[in-house]
């Protein structure tokens, strides 16, 4: 297993692009909390129908799904998103 590079992660997470993505994700989460569709600690994620890594946004749509399902996409050796189709969906 590779060692984590915390300094690089902090720099990446504080970049203007990533801050904007985080703001967008948090805004949707707050909206769905008010509507009662998600709850604190329920293990659910707000998933974009088109991944932000692939140029998606709130305008493309979003859905509520389990954290494990939302985070199970195929990634390459650099941990970039390769496919928006999860292993479970590929088996179908």
GROMACS .gro file of N, CA and C in nm:
model
  276
    1UNK      N    1   0.084  -0.118   0.000
    1UNK     CA    2   0.000   0.000   0.000
    1UNK      C    3   0.088   0.124   0.000
    2UNK      N    4   0.052   0.221  -0.079
    2UNK     CA    5   0.129   0.344  -0.089
    2UNK      C    6   0.109   0.430   0.036
    3UNK      N    7   0.213   0.505   0.071
    3UNK     CA    8   0.201   0.595   0.185
    3UNK      C    9   0.128   0.721   0.140
    4UNK      N   10   0.049   0.777   0.230
    4UNK     CA   11  -0.026   0.898   0.198
    4UNK      C   12   0.064   1.019   0.202
    5UNK      N   13   0.038   1.110   0.113
    5UNK     CA   14   0.114   1.235   0.107
    5UNK      C   15   0.020   1.346   0.152
    6UNK      N   16   0.018   1.369   0.282
    6UNK     CA   17  -0.078   1.462   0.342
    6UNK      C   18  -0.060   1.605   0.293
    7UNK      N   19   0.063   1.647   0.275
    7UNK     CA   20   0.086   1.785   0.231
    7UNK      C   21   0.031   1.807   0.091
    8UNK      N   22   0.058   1.712   0.002
    8UNK     CA   23   0.006   1.723  -0.135
    8UNK      C   24  -0.146   1.717  -0.136
    9UNK      N   25  -0.204   1.632  -0.051
    9UNK     CA   26  -0.349   1.621  -0.043
    9UNK      C   27  -0.409   1.753   0.004
   10UNK      N   28  -0.346   1.815   0.102
   10UNK     CA   29  -0.396   1.943   0.154
   10UNK      C   30  -0.389   2.052   0.048
   11UNK      N   31  -0.282   2.053  -0.031
   11UNK     CA   32  -0.268   2.151  -0.138
   11UNK      C   33  -0.376   2.128  -0.244
   12UNK      N   34  -0.397   2.003  -0.280
   12UNK     CA   35  -0.499   1.969  -0.381
   12UNK      C   36  -0.638   2.008  -0.332
   13UNK      N   37  -0.671   1.973  -0.208
   13UNK     CA   38  -0.804   2.000  -0.153
   13UNK      C   39  -0.831   2.148  -0.135
   14UNK      N   40  -0.726   2.229  -0.125
   14UNK     CA   41  -0.745   2.373  -0.106
   14UNK      C   42  -0.738   2.450  -0.239
   15UNK      N   43  -0.721   2.379  -0.350
   15UNK     CA   44  -0.717   2.447  -0.480
   15UNK      C   45  -0.856   2.506  -0.509
   16UNK      N   46  -0.862   2.618  -0.579
   16UNK     CA   47  -0.991   2.683  -0.606
   16UNK      C   48  -1.094   2.591  -0.673
   17UNK      N   49  -1.047   2.506  -0.763
   17UNK     CA   50  -1.137   2.414  -0.833
   17UNK      C   51  -1.200   2.315  -0.735
   18UNK      N   52  -1.119   2.257  -0.646
   18UNK     CA   53  -1.170   2.158  -0.551
   18UNK      C   54  -1.256   2.223  -0.443
   19UNK      N   55  -1.224   2.346  -0.406
   19UNK     CA   56  -1.307   2.419  -0.309
   19UNK      C   57  -1.446   2.441  -0.370
   20UNK      N   58  -1.450   2.478  -0.497
   20UNK     CA   59  -1.578   2.500  -0.566
   20UNK      C   60  -1.660   2.371  -0.572
   21UNK      N   61  -1.594   2.259  -0.600
   21UNK     CA   62  -1.663   2.129  -0.603
   21UNK      C   63  -1.719   2.095  -0.465
   22UNK      N   64  -1.640   2.118  -0.361
   22UNK     CA   65  -1.684   2.088  -0.225
   22UNK      C   66  -1.804   2.174  -0.185
   23UNK      N   67  -1.800   2.302  -0.222
   23UNK     CA   68  -1.911   2.394  -0.195
   23UNK      C   69  -2.038   2.341  -0.262
   24UNK      N   70  -2.026   2.297  -0.385
   24UNK     CA   71  -2.140   2.245  -0.460
   24UNK      C   72  -2.196   2.119  -0.393
   25UNK      N   73  -2.108   2.027  -0.353
   25UNK     CA   74  -2.153   1.904  -0.286
   25UNK      C   75  -2.223   1.936  -0.154
   26UNK      N   76  -2.166   2.028  -0.076
   26UNK     CA   77  -2.224   2.062   0.053
   26UNK      C   78  -2.360   2.130   0.036
   27UNK      N   79  -2.374   2.211  -0.067
   27UNK     CA   80  -2.500   2.282  -0.092
   27UNK      C   81  -2.612   2.181  -0.120
   28UNK      N   82  -2.583   2.081  -0.202
   28UNK     CA   83  -2.682   1.979  -0.234
   28UNK      C   84  -2.717   1.900  -0.108
   29UNK      N   85  -2.616   1.865  -0.030
   29UNK     CA   86  -2.639   1.787   0.092
   29UNK      C   87  -2.731   1.863   0.187
   30UNK      N   88  -2.705   1.993   0.207
   30UNK     CA   89  -2.790   2.075   0.295
   30UNK      C   90  -2.933   2.080   0.244
   31UNK      N   91  -2.949   2.092   0.113
   31UNK     CA   92  -3.083   2.096   0.053
   31UNK      C   93  -3.158   1.967   0.082
   32UNK      N   94  -3.092   1.853   0.063
   32UNK     CA   95  -3.156   1.725   0.084
   32UNK      C   96  -3.179   1.696   0.233
   33UNK      N   97  -3.095   1.751   0.320
   33UNK     CA   98  -3.118   1.739   0.464
   33UNK      C   99  -3.248   1.810   0.501
   34UNK      N  100  -3.270   1.930   0.447
   34UNK     CA  101  -3.393   2.005   0.474
   34UNK      C  102  -3.516   1.930   0.424
   35UNK      N  103  -3.502   1.866   0.308
   35UNK     CA  104  -3.614   1.792   0.250
   35UNK      C  105  -3.638   1.659   0.319
   36UNK      N  106  -3.544   1.616   0.405
   36UNK     CA  107  -3.559   1.490   0.478
   36UNK      C  108  -3.521   1.367   0.398
   37UNK      N  109  -3.450   1.384   0.287
   37UNK     CA  110  -3.411   1.270   0.204
   37UNK      C  111  -3.284   1.203   0.254
   38UNK      N  112  -3.202   1.275   0.327
   38UNK     CA  113  -3.083   1.219   0.391
   38UNK      C  114  -3.080   1.267   0.536
   39UNK      N  115  -3.004   1.195   0.618
   39UNK     CA  116  -2.993   1.230   0.759
   39UNK      C  117  -2.847   1.219   0.801
   40UNK      N  118  -2.808   1.293   0.900
   40UNK     CA  119  -2.671   1.290   0.950
   40UNK      C  120  -2.637   1.149   0.997
   41UNK      N  121  -2.525   1.097   0.948
   41UNK     CA  122  -2.477   0.965   0.990
   41UNK      C  123  -2.551   0.848   0.928
   42UNK      N  124  -2.628   0.871   0.822
   42UNK     CA  125  -2.705   0.761   0.762
   42UNK      C  126  -2.624   0.678   0.662
   43UNK      N  127  -2.499   0.718   0.635
   43UNK     CA  128  -2.414   0.641   0.543
   43UNK      C  129  -2.450   0.660   0.397
   44UNK      N  130  -2.525   0.764   0.368
   44UNK     CA  131  -2.566   0.790   0.230
   44UNK      C  132  -2.485   0.907   0.173
   45UNK      N  133  -2.457   0.897   0.044
   45UNK     CA  134  -2.386   1.002  -0.029
   45UNK      C  135  -2.480   1.064  -0.131
   46UNK      N  136  -2.448   1.187  -0.169
   46UNK     CA  137  -2.516   1.251  -0.280
   46UNK      C  138  -2.427   1.227  -0.402
   47UNK      N  139  -2.475   1.149  -0.495
   47UNK     CA  140  -2.395   1.112  -0.612
   47UNK      C  141  -2.440   1.193  -0.733
   48UNK      N  142  -2.345   1.244  -0.807
   48UNK     CA  143  -2.377   1.314  -0.931
   48UNK      C  144  -2.398   1.211  -1.041
   49UNK      N  145  -2.496   1.235  -1.126
   49UNK     CA  146  -2.522   1.141  -1.235
   49UNK      C  147  -2.405   1.137  -1.332
   50UNK      N  148  -2.337   1.250  -1.347
   50UNK     CA  149  -2.212   1.254  -1.424
   50UNK      C  150  -2.105   1.300  -1.325
   51UNK      N  151  -2.003   1.220  -1.305
   51UNK     CA  152  -1.901   1.248  -1.204
   51UNK      C  153  -1.834   1.383  -1.225
   52UNK      N  154  -1.802   1.451  -1.114
   52UNK     CA  155  -1.736   1.581  -1.123
   52UNK      C  156  -1.600   1.566  -1.190
   53UNK      N  157  -1.533   1.453  -1.168
   53UNK     CA  158  -1.404   1.427  -1.234
   53UNK      C  159  -1.419   1.426  -1.386
   54UNK      N  160  -1.538   1.391  -1.432
   54UNK     CA  161  -1.564   1.381  -1.576
   54UNK      C  162  -1.639   1.504  -1.628
   55UNK      N  163  -1.642   1.612  -1.549
   55UNK     CA  164  -1.703   1.736  -1.595
   55UNK      C  165  -1.848   1.753  -1.556
   56UNK      N  166  -1.898   1.672  -1.465
   56UNK     CA  167  -2.037   1.682  -1.422
   56UNK      C  168  -2.060   1.796  -1.325
   57UNK      N  169  -2.187   1.829  -1.302
   57UNK     CA  170  -2.224   1.934  -1.207
   57UNK      C  171  -2.365   1.906  -1.157
   58UNK      N  172  -2.414   1.993  -1.071
   58UNK     CA  173  -2.550   1.978  -1.019
   58UNK      C  174  -2.651   1.983  -1.132
   59UNK      N  175  -2.623   2.062  -1.233
   59UNK     CA  176  -2.714   2.077  -1.346
   59UNK      C  177  -2.739   1.945  -1.419
   60UNK      N  178  -2.640   1.854  -1.414
   60UNK     CA  179  -2.653   1.723  -1.478
   60UNK      C  180  -2.740   1.628  -1.397
   61UNK      N  181  -2.765   1.662  -1.272
   61UNK     CA  182  -2.850   1.579  -1.186
   61UNK      C  183  -2.769   1.510  -1.078
   62UNK      N  184  -2.841   1.465  -0.976
   62UNK     CA  185  -2.779   1.395  -0.865
   62UNK      C  186  -2.879   1.299  -0.805
   63UNK      N  187  -2.829   1.205  -0.724
   63UNK     CA  188  -2.915   1.106  -0.659
   63UNK      C  189  -2.856   1.069  -0.525
   64UNK      N  190  -2.937   1.010  -0.440
   64UNK     CA  191  -2.892   0.965  -0.309
   64UNK      C  192  -2.863   0.816  -0.321
   65UNK      N  193  -2.742   0.775  -0.280
   65UNK     CA  194  -2.708   0.633  -0.279
   65UNK      C  195  -2.611   0.605  -0.167
   66UNK      N  196  -2.593   0.478  -0.135
   66UNK     CA  197  -2.505   0.442  -0.024
   66UNK      C  198  -2.362   0.484  -0.054
   67UNK      N  199  -2.289   0.515   0.051
   67UNK     CA  200  -2.151   0.560   0.035
   67UNK      C  201  -2.066   0.454  -0.033
   68UNK      N  202  -2.087   0.327   0.002
   68UNK     CA  203  -2.006   0.220  -0.057
   68UNK      C  204  -2.032   0.207  -0.207
   69UNK      N  205  -2.156   0.224  -0.248
   69UNK     CA  206  -2.188   0.216  -0.390
   69UNK      C  207  -2.133   0.336  -0.465
   70UNK      N  208  -2.140   0.454  -0.405
   70UNK     CA  209  -2.093   0.576  -0.470
   70UNK      C  210  -1.941   0.578  -0.485
   71UNK      N  211  -1.871   0.511  -0.398
   71UNK     CA  212  -1.724   0.517  -0.398
   71UNK      C  213  -1.659   0.393  -0.457
   72UNK      N  214  -1.734   0.312  -0.529
   72UNK     CA  215  -1.680   0.185  -0.577
   72UNK      C  216  -1.648   0.186  -0.726
   73UNK      N  217  -1.618   0.301  -0.782
   73UNK     CA  218  -1.588   0.309  -0.924
   73UNK      C  219  -1.446   0.265  -0.954
   74UNK      N  220  -1.427   0.214  -1.073
   74UNK     CA  221  -1.296   0.168  -1.116
   74UNK      C  222  -1.203   0.289  -1.133
   75UNK      N  223  -1.082   0.277  -1.081
   75UNK     CA  224  -0.984   0.385  -1.090
   75UNK      C  225  -0.852   0.330  -1.144
   76UNK      N  226  -0.771   0.419  -1.202
   76UNK     CA  227  -0.643   0.377  -1.255
   76UNK      C  228  -0.536   0.382  -1.145
   77UNK      N  229  -0.410   0.359  -1.182
   77UNK     CA  230  -0.302   0.354  -1.084
   77UNK      C  231  -0.279   0.487  -1.014
   78UNK      N  232  -0.323   0.597  -1.076
   78UNK     CA  233  -0.310   0.729  -1.014
   78UNK      C  234  -0.437   0.768  -0.939
   79UNK      N  235  -0.529   0.672  -0.925
   79UNK     CA  236  -0.655   0.690  -0.851
   79UNK      C  237  -0.753   0.784  -0.920
   80UNK      N  238  -0.736   0.803  -1.050
   80UNK     CA  239  -0.831   0.882  -1.127
   80UNK      C  240  -0.946   0.793  -1.171
   81UNK      N  241  -1.063   0.850  -1.184
   81UNK     CA  242  -1.182   0.775  -1.224
   81UNK      C  243  -1.165   0.722  -1.366
   82UNK      N  244  -1.184   0.591  -1.383
   82UNK     CA  245  -1.174   0.529  -1.516
   82UNK      C  246  -1.314   0.508  -1.572
   83UNK      N  247  -1.403   0.456  -1.489
   83UNK     CA  248  -1.537   0.425  -1.535
   83UNK      C  249  -1.640   0.470  -1.433
   84UNK      N  250  -1.750   0.527  -1.480
   84UNK     CA  251  -1.858   0.568  -1.391
   84UNK      C  252  -1.953   0.452  -1.363
   85UNK      N  253  -1.924   0.336  -1.420
   85UNK     CA  254  -2.008   0.219  -1.399
   85UNK      C  255  -1.942   0.133  -1.292
   86UNK      N  256  -2.013   0.106  -1.184
   86UNK     CA  257  -1.956   0.029  -1.074
   86UNK      C  258  -1.943  -0.119  -1.114
   87UNK      N  259  -1.869  -0.195  -1.037
   87UNK     CA  260  -1.852  -0.338  -1.064
   87UNK      C  261  -1.987  -0.409  -1.065
   88UNK      N  262  -2.075  -0.370  -0.974
   88UNK     CA  263  -2.207  -0.433  -0.968
   88UNK      C  264  -2.286  -0.407  -1.095
   89UNK      N  265  -2.278  -0.285  -1.146
   89UNK     CA  266  -2.353  -0.251  -1.267
   89UNK      C  267  -2.294  -0.318  -1.390
   90UNK      N  268  -2.162  -0.338  -1.394
   90UNK     CA  269  -2.099  -0.402  -1.507
   90UNK      C  270  -2.139  -0.549  -1.519
   91UNK      N  271  -2.168  -0.614  -1.403
   91UNK     CA  272  -2.207  -0.754  -1.404
   91UNK      C  273  -2.345  -0.777  -1.465
   92UNK      N  274  -2.430  -0.674  -1.461
   92UNK     CA  275  -2.567  -0.688  -1.512
   92UNK      C  276  -2.572  -0.706  -1.662
   0.00000   0.00000   0.00000
